[in-house]
Amino acid sequence: MSAGHACVDVYQGAVAALVPFLVSERAYGYAAASGIVLAASLLSSVVQPLFGVLADRRPMPWLIPLSTAAAGVGVALVGADAGYPATVAAVALSGLGVAAYHPAAARLVRTALGGGSGHSAMSWFALGGNIGFACAPLLVFAALSVPGAAGWWLLVLPAALGAFLNRPPAAARRRGGAGAPGAAAPEAAPGPEDRRAFARLSLVVVVRSVAFTGLSTFIALYVRERGGGETAAAVALFALFAGSAGGTLLGGRLASRWGRVTTVRRAYAAAVPAIAGILFLPLPLVHGCAALAAAALYVPLSLQVTLGQDYLPTRMGTASGVTLGLTVSVGGVASPLIGAAADATSLRTALLPLALLPLLAWALARRLPDPDPGAPGGGGLRGLPVDP
């Protein structure tokens, strides 16, 4: 499941990695280039929660490989260069594939593979997606080094591998594990829903999405603007994605020690100085700050998914669709605004608000109840929120 997730999320990273190419080779402005990211993300804001509702109502194992294929074909079609509207449509197809994949896959991980709280299984599953993100700039660089259309179609290879890994028979066998009827350890009856906590968690996810998507969209351009070459720009984007992979895996380990809500809150507090370092420290230090900022922003990722599932225990697919959908969509919606501000002022000025957004996420997370009974301040789902 983790490897299949990597093969899907490589296309989320590929869209961001294509932005410098589109700016330099097709003369797109900052706002137009960030509109490409918007096209990949906008459908997810509506479609991914809808696929989550469908996943709760009936199993659709065939959707996972089909959506994986759509994500790869959409990115490859960007190479046709049939004009800006066609490029937007191709990237939207890729975004639709990514949106269709996540709710069913995340629900499967929690119900059939997670067991108990599912921290470890969900963090490994999310780690696969982060590895895909991290590999995306290298994949795009290698593919575009091949002359002609052949290089663009090389971008389909991860989708072909992912469709094979997540083919319906394999998904059916996984579903027939811990979560199947007659399994050795039947699942406990779901607890009550906490819609107010889920709404607050959704706001936290929105803020985080804007911060990370803004960084991933513009950090390569920002490094180039400060005097770094193409290699330095690619390394900065790779450091951002690699840091996200480490942060995701670290999140599950920290949650076992501190509890999920405390871990989420502390991670957002740590993200503030890391993002500020990207904007104000000398260029050689930007790469390290990028890795630290991504780690801090990705420690909460898998924890927020399982928290959402615990707040809506009878609708895990819906909870997964909303939390994961907001993760990949809202930031894309905000990216054109950042691009327009960069066109009107400077890129550094436009990125300054990103350093304050984790502080807002921290403030919102202070009032989240923690359903982990053994965590500091835990058991708040039926009682009071965790201590600030």
Short mmCIF file of N, CA and C in Angstrom, two decimals, residues 137-291:
data_model
loop_
_atom_site.label_atom_id
_atom_site.label_comp_id
_atom_site.label_asym_id
_atom_site.label_seq_id
_atom_site.Cartn_x
_atom_site.Cartn_y
_atom_site.Cartn_z
N PRO A 137 10.68 15.70 -8.36
CA PRO A 137 11.58 16.59 -9.10
C PRO A 137 12.64 15.85 -9.88
N LEU A 138 13.18 14.76 -9.30
CA LEU A 138 14.20 13.98 -10.00
C LEU A 138 13.59 13.27 -11.21
N LEU A 139 12.38 12.74 -11.05
CA LEU A 139 11.71 12.08 -12.17
C LEU A 139 11.43 13.06 -13.30
N VAL A 140 10.93 14.25 -12.96
CA VAL A 140 10.63 15.25 -13.99
C VAL A 140 11.91 15.69 -14.68
N PHE A 141 12.96 15.92 -13.91
CA PHE A 141 14.24 16.35 -14.51
C PHE A 141 14.76 15.29 -15.47
N ALA A 142 14.70 14.01 -15.05
CA ALA A 142 15.20 12.94 -15.92
C ALA A 142 14.33 12.79 -17.17
N ALA A 143 13.02 12.88 -17.00
CA ALA A 143 12.13 12.69 -18.15
C ALA A 143 12.28 13.82 -19.17
N LEU A 144 12.38 15.06 -18.68
CA LEU A 144 12.49 16.19 -19.61
C LEU A 144 13.88 16.30 -20.23
N SER A 145 14.82 15.52 -19.73
CA SER A 145 16.14 15.48 -20.37
C SER A 145 16.12 14.63 -21.63
N VAL A 146 15.09 13.81 -21.80
CA VAL A 146 14.95 12.99 -23.00
C VAL A 146 14.26 13.83 -24.08
N PRO A 147 14.84 13.95 -25.26
CA PRO A 147 14.23 14.81 -26.29
C PRO A 147 12.88 14.27 -26.76
N GLY A 148 12.02 15.20 -27.14
CA GLY A 148 10.76 14.83 -27.76
C GLY A 148 9.71 14.33 -26.80
N ALA A 149 8.66 13.74 -27.39
CA ALA A 149 7.53 13.27 -26.60
C ALA A 149 7.86 12.05 -25.75
N ALA A 150 8.93 11.32 -26.10
CA ALA A 150 9.26 10.11 -25.35
C ALA A 150 9.52 10.41 -23.88
N GLY A 151 10.17 11.54 -23.60
CA GLY A 151 10.45 11.90 -22.22
C GLY A 151 9.19 12.11 -21.41
N TRP A 152 8.20 12.75 -22.02
CA TRP A 152 6.95 12.98 -21.31
C TRP A 152 6.24 11.66 -21.00
N TRP A 153 6.28 10.72 -21.94
CA TRP A 153 5.58 9.46 -21.70
C TRP A 153 6.33 8.56 -20.72
N LEU A 154 7.60 8.88 -20.45
CA LEU A 154 8.29 8.16 -19.37
C LEU A 154 7.65 8.45 -18.01
N LEU A 155 6.96 9.59 -17.92
CA LEU A 155 6.31 9.95 -16.67
C LEU A 155 5.14 9.02 -16.33
N VAL A 156 4.71 8.20 -17.29
CA VAL A 156 3.61 7.28 -17.03
C VAL A 156 4.08 6.02 -16.30
N LEU A 157 5.38 5.75 -16.30
CA LEU A 157 5.88 4.50 -15.72
C LEU A 157 5.48 4.31 -14.25
N PRO A 158 5.61 5.32 -13.38
CA PRO A 158 5.16 5.09 -12.00
C PRO A 158 3.67 4.73 -11.91
N ALA A 159 2.85 5.31 -12.77
CA ALA A 159 1.41 4.99 -12.75
C ALA A 159 1.18 3.54 -13.16
N ALA A 160 1.94 3.07 -14.13
CA ALA A 160 1.79 1.67 -14.54
C ALA A 160 2.17 0.73 -13.40
N LEU A 161 3.26 1.04 -12.70
CA LEU A 161 3.66 0.22 -11.56
C LEU A 161 2.61 0.30 -10.45
N GLY A 162 2.12 1.51 -10.16
CA GLY A 162 1.12 1.66 -9.11
C GLY A 162 -0.17 0.93 -9.43
N ALA A 163 -0.60 0.97 -10.70
CA ALA A 163 -1.82 0.24 -11.07
C ALA A 163 -1.65 -1.26 -10.88
N PHE A 164 -0.43 -1.76 -11.13
CA PHE A 164 -0.17 -3.19 -10.91
C PHE A 164 -0.20 -3.52 -9.42
N LEU A 165 0.45 -2.69 -8.60
CA LEU A 165 0.50 -2.96 -7.16
C LEU A 165 -0.89 -2.92 -6.52
N ASN A 166 -1.75 -2.05 -7.03
CA ASN A 166 -3.07 -1.85 -6.43
C ASN A 166 -4.18 -2.46 -7.28
N ARG A 167 -3.86 -3.48 -8.07
CA ARG A 167 -4.88 -4.12 -8.90
C ARG A 167 -5.96 -4.75 -8.02
N PRO A 168 -7.18 -4.88 -8.53
CA PRO A 168 -8.31 -5.33 -7.70
C PRO A 168 -8.09 -6.64 -6.95
N PRO A 169 -7.50 -7.70 -7.53
CA PRO A 169 -7.32 -8.91 -6.73
C PRO A 169 -6.47 -8.68 -5.49
N ALA A 170 -5.39 -7.87 -5.63
CA ALA A 170 -4.54 -7.59 -4.48
C ALA A 170 -5.29 -6.79 -3.43
N ALA A 171 -6.08 -5.80 -3.89
CA ALA A 171 -6.85 -5.00 -2.94
C ALA A 171 -7.88 -5.86 -2.22
N ALA A 172 -8.48 -6.81 -2.94
CA ALA A 172 -9.47 -7.68 -2.32
C ALA A 172 -8.83 -8.56 -1.26
N ARG A 173 -7.61 -9.04 -1.52
CA ARG A 173 -6.94 -9.87 -0.51
C ARG A 173 -6.63 -9.06 0.73
N ARG A 174 -6.20 -7.79 0.53
CA ARG A 174 -5.92 -6.96 1.68
C ARG A 174 -7.20 -6.70 2.48
N ARG A 175 -8.28 -6.44 1.77
CA ARG A 175 -9.52 -6.17 2.45
C ARG A 175 -10.03 -7.39 3.18
N GLY A 176 -9.61 -8.56 2.72
CA GLY A 176 -10.02 -9.78 3.38
C GLY A 176 -9.19 -10.10 4.60
N GLY A 177 -8.33 -9.16 5.03
CA GLY A 177 -7.50 -9.41 6.21
C GLY A 177 -8.23 -9.06 7.48
N ALA A 178 -7.63 -8.15 8.22
CA ALA A 178 -8.15 -7.86 9.56
C ALA A 178 -9.55 -7.32 9.54
N GLY A 179 -9.95 -6.66 8.44
CA GLY A 179 -11.26 -6.04 8.44
C GLY A 179 -12.33 -6.90 7.83
N ALA A 180 -12.06 -8.17 7.48
CA ALA A 180 -13.04 -9.00 6.80
C ALA A 180 -13.93 -9.71 7.79
N PRO A 181 -15.15 -10.12 7.36
CA PRO A 181 -16.01 -10.90 8.24
C PRO A 181 -15.35 -12.21 8.61
N GLY A 182 -15.46 -12.58 9.84
CA GLY A 182 -14.86 -13.83 10.28
C GLY A 182 -13.42 -13.71 10.67
N ALA A 183 -12.87 -12.50 10.66
CA ALA A 183 -11.48 -12.33 11.07
C ALA A 183 -11.34 -12.64 12.55
N ALA A 184 -10.13 -12.92 12.95
CA ALA A 184 -9.90 -13.36 14.33
C ALA A 184 -10.23 -12.29 15.35
N ALA A 185 -9.98 -11.02 15.01
CA ALA A 185 -10.20 -9.94 15.96
C ALA A 185 -11.20 -8.96 15.38
N PRO A 186 -12.51 -9.14 15.63
CA PRO A 186 -13.50 -8.24 15.08
C PRO A 186 -13.32 -6.82 15.62
N GLU A 187 -13.74 -5.85 14.78
CA GLU A 187 -13.57 -4.46 15.16
C GLU A 187 -14.56 -4.09 16.27
N ALA A 188 -14.13 -3.19 17.15
CA ALA A 188 -15.01 -2.71 18.19
C ALA A 188 -16.08 -1.81 17.59
N ALA A 189 -17.22 -1.71 18.30
CA ALA A 189 -18.29 -0.84 17.84
C ALA A 189 -17.79 0.60 17.82
N PRO A 190 -18.10 1.35 16.76
CA PRO A 190 -17.63 2.73 16.68
C PRO A 190 -18.25 3.59 17.77
N GLY A 191 -17.48 4.58 18.22
CA GLY A 191 -17.97 5.49 19.24
C GLY A 191 -18.82 6.60 18.64
N PRO A 192 -19.19 7.58 19.46
CA PRO A 192 -20.02 8.69 18.96
C PRO A 192 -19.21 9.64 18.09
N GLU A 193 -19.92 10.35 17.23
CA GLU A 193 -19.27 11.33 16.37
C GLU A 193 -19.07 12.65 17.12
N ASP A 194 -18.02 13.36 16.75
CA ASP A 194 -17.76 14.69 17.29
C ASP A 194 -17.56 15.63 16.11
N ARG A 195 -18.67 16.14 15.59
CA ARG A 195 -18.60 16.96 14.37
C ARG A 195 -17.93 18.30 14.63
N ARG A 196 -18.09 18.84 15.82
CA ARG A 196 -17.44 20.12 16.11
C ARG A 196 -15.93 19.97 16.09
N ALA A 197 -15.42 18.90 16.68
CA ALA A 197 -13.98 18.67 16.65
C ALA A 197 -13.50 18.43 15.23
N PHE A 198 -14.31 17.70 14.43
CA PHE A 198 -13.91 17.45 13.05
C PHE A 198 -13.87 18.75 12.25
N ALA A 199 -14.81 19.66 12.49
CA ALA A 199 -14.80 20.94 11.79
C ALA A 199 -13.56 21.75 12.15
N ARG A 200 -13.20 21.76 13.44
CA ARG A 200 -11.99 22.48 13.85
C ARG A 200 -10.75 21.85 13.24
N LEU A 201 -10.70 20.52 13.23
CA LEU A 201 -9.57 19.83 12.60
C LEU A 201 -9.49 20.19 11.12
N SER A 202 -10.61 20.30 10.45
CA SER A 202 -10.61 20.66 9.03
C SER A 202 -10.00 22.04 8.81
N LEU A 203 -10.26 22.98 9.72
CA LEU A 203 -9.64 24.30 9.61
C LEU A 203 -8.12 24.21 9.76
N VAL A 204 -7.66 23.36 10.69
CA VAL A 204 -6.22 23.15 10.85
C VAL A 204 -5.61 22.63 9.56
N VAL A 205 -6.30 21.65 8.93
CA VAL A 205 -5.80 21.07 7.69
C VAL A 205 -5.75 22.12 6.58
N VAL A 206 -6.75 23.00 6.53
CA VAL A 206 -6.78 24.06 5.52
C VAL A 206 -5.55 24.96 5.66
N VAL A 207 -5.27 25.40 6.88
CA VAL A 207 -4.13 26.30 7.11
C VAL A 207 -2.83 25.63 6.73
N ARG A 208 -2.68 24.37 7.14
CA ARG A 208 -1.46 23.63 6.80
C ARG A 208 -1.30 23.48 5.30
N SER A 209 -2.40 23.22 4.60
CA SER A 209 -2.35 23.03 3.15
C SER A 209 -1.84 24.27 2.44
N VAL A 210 -2.33 25.43 2.85
CA VAL A 210 -1.88 26.68 2.21
C VAL A 210 -0.39 26.89 2.43
N ALA A 211 0.07 26.63 3.67
CA ALA A 211 1.49 26.84 3.97
C ALA A 211 2.38 25.92 3.15
N PHE A 212 2.08 24.62 3.13
CA PHE A 212 2.99 23.71 2.44
C PHE A 212 2.88 23.84 0.92
N THR A 213 1.67 23.97 0.38
CA THR A 213 1.53 24.08 -1.07
C THR A 213 2.17 25.36 -1.58
N GLY A 214 2.06 26.44 -0.81
CA GLY A 214 2.73 27.67 -1.21
C GLY A 214 4.23 27.49 -1.28
N LEU A 215 4.81 26.80 -0.29
CA LEU A 215 6.25 26.55 -0.32
C LEU A 215 6.63 25.65 -1.49
N SER A 216 5.89 24.55 -1.68
CA SER A 216 6.27 23.61 -2.73
C SER A 216 6.11 24.20 -4.12
N THR A 217 5.17 25.14 -4.29
CA THR A 217 4.96 25.75 -5.60
C THR A 217 6.04 26.76 -5.94
N PHE A 218 6.51 27.50 -4.95
CA PHE A 218 7.35 28.66 -5.25
C PHE A 218 8.78 28.57 -4.74
N ILE A 219 9.15 27.52 -3.98
CA ILE A 219 10.49 27.54 -3.40
C ILE A 219 11.57 27.44 -4.47
N ALA A 220 11.34 26.66 -5.53
CA ALA A 220 12.34 26.57 -6.59
C ALA A 220 12.52 27.92 -7.29
N LEU A 221 11.41 28.60 -7.58
CA LEU A 221 11.49 29.93 -8.18
C LEU A 221 12.15 30.92 -7.22
N TYR A 222 11.87 30.78 -5.94
CA TYR A 222 12.45 31.69 -4.95
C TYR A 222 13.97 31.53 -4.88
N VAL A 223 14.45 30.28 -4.91
CA VAL A 223 15.90 30.05 -4.88
C VAL A 223 16.56 30.62 -6.13
N ARG A 224 15.92 30.45 -7.29
CA ARG A 224 16.46 31.03 -8.52
C ARG A 224 16.49 32.55 -8.44
N GLU A 225 15.44 33.15 -7.89
CA GLU A 225 15.36 34.61 -7.80
C GLU A 225 16.46 35.16 -6.90
N ARG A 226 16.88 34.38 -5.90
CA ARG A 226 17.93 34.83 -4.99
C ARG A 226 19.34 34.53 -5.50
N GLY A 227 19.44 34.02 -6.73
CA GLY A 227 20.75 33.81 -7.33
C GLY A 227 21.18 32.38 -7.44
N GLY A 228 20.39 31.43 -6.98
CA GLY A 228 20.71 30.02 -7.15
C GLY A 228 20.41 29.57 -8.57
N GLY A 229 21.16 28.60 -9.06
CA GLY A 229 20.93 28.08 -10.40
C GLY A 229 19.85 27.03 -10.43
N GLU A 230 19.70 26.38 -11.59
CA GLU A 230 18.68 25.35 -11.75
C GLU A 230 18.92 24.18 -10.78
N THR A 231 20.19 23.83 -10.60
CA THR A 231 20.50 22.72 -9.70
C THR A 231 20.12 23.05 -8.27
N ALA A 232 20.46 24.26 -7.81
CA ALA A 232 20.12 24.68 -6.45
C ALA A 232 18.61 24.71 -6.25
N ALA A 233 17.88 25.14 -7.29
CA ALA A 233 16.42 25.19 -7.20
C ALA A 233 15.85 23.78 -7.07
N ALA A 234 16.37 22.83 -7.88
CA ALA A 234 15.88 21.46 -7.80
C ALA A 234 16.22 20.82 -6.46
N VAL A 235 17.41 21.11 -5.93
CA VAL A 235 17.80 20.57 -4.63
C VAL A 235 16.90 21.11 -3.52
N ALA A 236 16.52 22.39 -3.61
CA ALA A 236 15.64 22.98 -2.60
C ALA A 236 14.28 22.28 -2.60
N LEU A 237 13.75 22.01 -3.78
CA LEU A 237 12.46 21.31 -3.86
C LEU A 237 12.59 19.88 -3.36
N PHE A 238 13.70 19.23 -3.69
CA PHE A 238 13.93 17.87 -3.20
C PHE A 238 14.05 17.87 -1.68
N ALA A 239 14.77 18.86 -1.12
CA ALA A 239 14.91 18.93 0.35
C ALA A 239 13.55 19.12 1.01
N LEU A 240 12.69 19.91 0.39
CA LEU A 240 11.36 20.11 0.94
C LEU A 240 10.58 18.79 0.96
N PHE A 241 10.61 18.06 -0.14
CA PHE A 241 9.86 16.82 -0.21
C PHE A 241 10.50 15.72 0.65
N ALA A 242 11.84 15.68 0.68
CA ALA A 242 12.50 14.68 1.52
C ALA A 242 12.23 14.93 3.00
N GLY A 243 12.23 16.20 3.41
CA GLY A 243 11.89 16.52 4.78
C GLY A 243 10.47 16.11 5.13
N SER A 244 9.57 16.21 4.17
CA SER A 244 8.19 15.79 4.43
C SER A 244 8.11 14.28 4.69
N ALA A 245 8.93 13.51 3.99
CA ALA A 245 8.93 12.06 4.21
C ALA A 245 9.40 11.72 5.62
N GLY A 246 10.47 12.36 6.06
CA GLY A 246 10.96 12.11 7.42
C GLY A 246 9.97 12.56 8.47
N GLY A 247 9.31 13.69 8.24
CA GLY A 247 8.34 14.19 9.20
C GLY A 247 7.14 13.27 9.34
N THR A 248 6.70 12.69 8.24
CA THR A 248 5.54 11.80 8.30
C THR A 248 5.83 10.57 9.16
N LEU A 249 6.98 9.96 8.95
CA LEU A 249 7.33 8.78 9.73
C LEU A 249 7.57 9.14 11.20
N LEU A 250 8.15 10.31 11.43
CA LEU A 250 8.39 10.75 12.80
C LEU A 250 7.07 11.01 13.53
N GLY A 251 6.04 11.43 12.80
CA GLY A 251 4.77 11.74 13.43
C GLY A 251 4.18 10.57 14.19
N GLY A 252 4.21 9.38 13.60
CA GLY A 252 3.68 8.20 14.27
C GLY A 252 4.44 7.86 15.54
N ARG A 253 5.75 8.05 15.52
CA ARG A 253 6.56 7.73 16.70
C ARG A 253 6.32 8.75 17.82
N LEU A 254 6.24 10.03 17.46
CA LEU A 254 6.00 11.05 18.47
C LEU A 254 4.60 10.93 19.08
N ALA A 255 3.62 10.53 18.23
CA ALA A 255 2.26 10.38 18.74
C ALA A 255 2.17 9.28 19.78
N SER A 256 2.99 8.25 19.64
CA SER A 256 2.98 7.18 20.63
C SER A 256 3.51 7.65 21.97
N ARG A 257 4.32 8.72 21.96
CA ARG A 257 4.89 9.23 23.20
C ARG A 257 4.06 10.38 23.78
N TRP A 258 3.63 11.30 22.93
CA TRP A 258 2.97 12.52 23.42
C TRP A 258 1.46 12.51 23.22
N GLY A 259 0.96 11.65 22.33
CA GLY A 259 -0.43 11.75 21.91
C GLY A 259 -0.52 12.57 20.63
N ARG A 260 -1.57 12.35 19.88
CA ARG A 260 -1.66 12.96 18.56
C ARG A 260 -1.82 14.48 18.61
N VAL A 261 -2.72 14.98 19.44
CA VAL A 261 -2.99 16.42 19.44
C VAL A 261 -1.77 17.19 19.93
N THR A 262 -1.13 16.73 20.98
CA THR A 262 0.08 17.40 21.48
C THR A 262 1.17 17.41 20.41
N THR A 263 1.33 16.29 19.71
CA THR A 263 2.33 16.22 18.64
C THR A 263 2.00 17.20 17.52
N VAL A 264 0.74 17.25 17.12
CA VAL A 264 0.32 18.18 16.06
C VAL A 264 0.62 19.62 16.48
N ARG A 265 0.28 19.97 17.71
CA ARG A 265 0.46 21.34 18.18
C ARG A 265 1.94 21.73 18.21
N ARG A 266 2.78 20.85 18.74
CA ARG A 266 4.21 21.16 18.83
C ARG A 266 4.86 21.24 17.45
N ALA A 267 4.39 20.42 16.52
CA ALA A 267 4.97 20.46 15.17
C ALA A 267 4.69 21.79 14.49
N TYR A 268 3.47 22.30 14.64
CA TYR A 268 3.16 23.59 14.02
C TYR A 268 3.94 24.73 14.65
N ALA A 269 4.17 24.65 15.95
CA ALA A 269 4.99 25.68 16.59
C ALA A 269 6.42 25.66 16.04
N ALA A 270 6.95 24.47 15.77
CA ALA A 270 8.31 24.36 15.23
C ALA A 270 8.39 24.83 13.78
N ALA A 271 7.27 24.80 13.04
CA ALA A 271 7.30 25.18 11.63
C ALA A 271 7.51 26.68 11.44
N VAL A 272 7.11 27.50 12.42
CA VAL A 272 7.19 28.95 12.26
C VAL A 272 8.63 29.42 12.04
N PRO A 273 9.60 29.11 12.93
CA PRO A 273 10.97 29.58 12.68
C PRO A 273 11.61 28.92 11.46
N ALA A 274 11.21 27.70 11.14
CA ALA A 274 11.80 27.03 9.97
C ALA A 274 11.42 27.76 8.68
N ILE A 275 10.16 28.13 8.54
CA ILE A 275 9.73 28.86 7.33
C ILE A 275 10.35 30.25 7.29
N ALA A 276 10.44 30.90 8.45
CA ALA A 276 11.09 32.20 8.49
C ALA A 276 12.55 32.09 8.05
N GLY A 277 13.21 30.98 8.40
CA GLY A 277 14.60 30.78 7.97
C GLY A 277 14.73 30.69 6.46
N ILE A 278 13.76 30.08 5.79
CA ILE A 278 13.79 30.02 4.33
C ILE A 278 13.80 31.42 3.74
N LEU A 279 13.06 32.32 4.34
CA LEU A 279 12.87 33.66 3.76
C LEU A 279 13.98 34.64 4.14
N PHE A 280 14.66 34.42 5.27
CA PHE A 280 15.57 35.44 5.76
C PHE A 280 17.01 35.00 5.92
N LEU A 281 17.28 33.70 5.98
CA LEU A 281 18.66 33.25 6.15
C LEU A 281 19.39 33.23 4.81
N PRO A 282 20.73 33.20 4.82
CA PRO A 282 21.49 33.15 3.56
C PRO A 282 21.14 31.91 2.75
N LEU A 283 21.34 32.01 1.45
CA LEU A 283 20.92 30.97 0.52
C LEU A 283 21.44 29.57 0.86
N PRO A 284 22.71 29.40 1.26
CA PRO A 284 23.16 28.02 1.57
C PRO A 284 22.37 27.35 2.68
N LEU A 285 21.76 28.14 3.57
CA LEU A 285 21.00 27.57 4.68
C LEU A 285 19.54 27.30 4.33
N VAL A 286 19.11 27.79 3.18
CA VAL A 286 17.71 27.64 2.79
C VAL A 286 17.34 26.17 2.64
N HIS A 287 18.25 25.36 2.10
CA HIS A 287 17.94 23.95 1.89
C HIS A 287 17.67 23.23 3.21
N GLY A 288 18.49 23.51 4.23
CA GLY A 288 18.25 22.90 5.53
C GLY A 288 16.95 23.37 6.15
N CYS A 289 16.65 24.65 6.03
CA CYS A 289 15.39 25.18 6.57
C CYS A 289 14.20 24.59 5.83
N ALA A 290 14.36 24.36 4.52
CA ALA A 290 13.27 23.75 3.75
C ALA A 290 12.96 22.35 4.26
N ALA A 291 14.02 21.57 4.53
CA ALA A 291 13.80 20.22 5.06
C ALA A 291 13.15 20.26 6.43
#
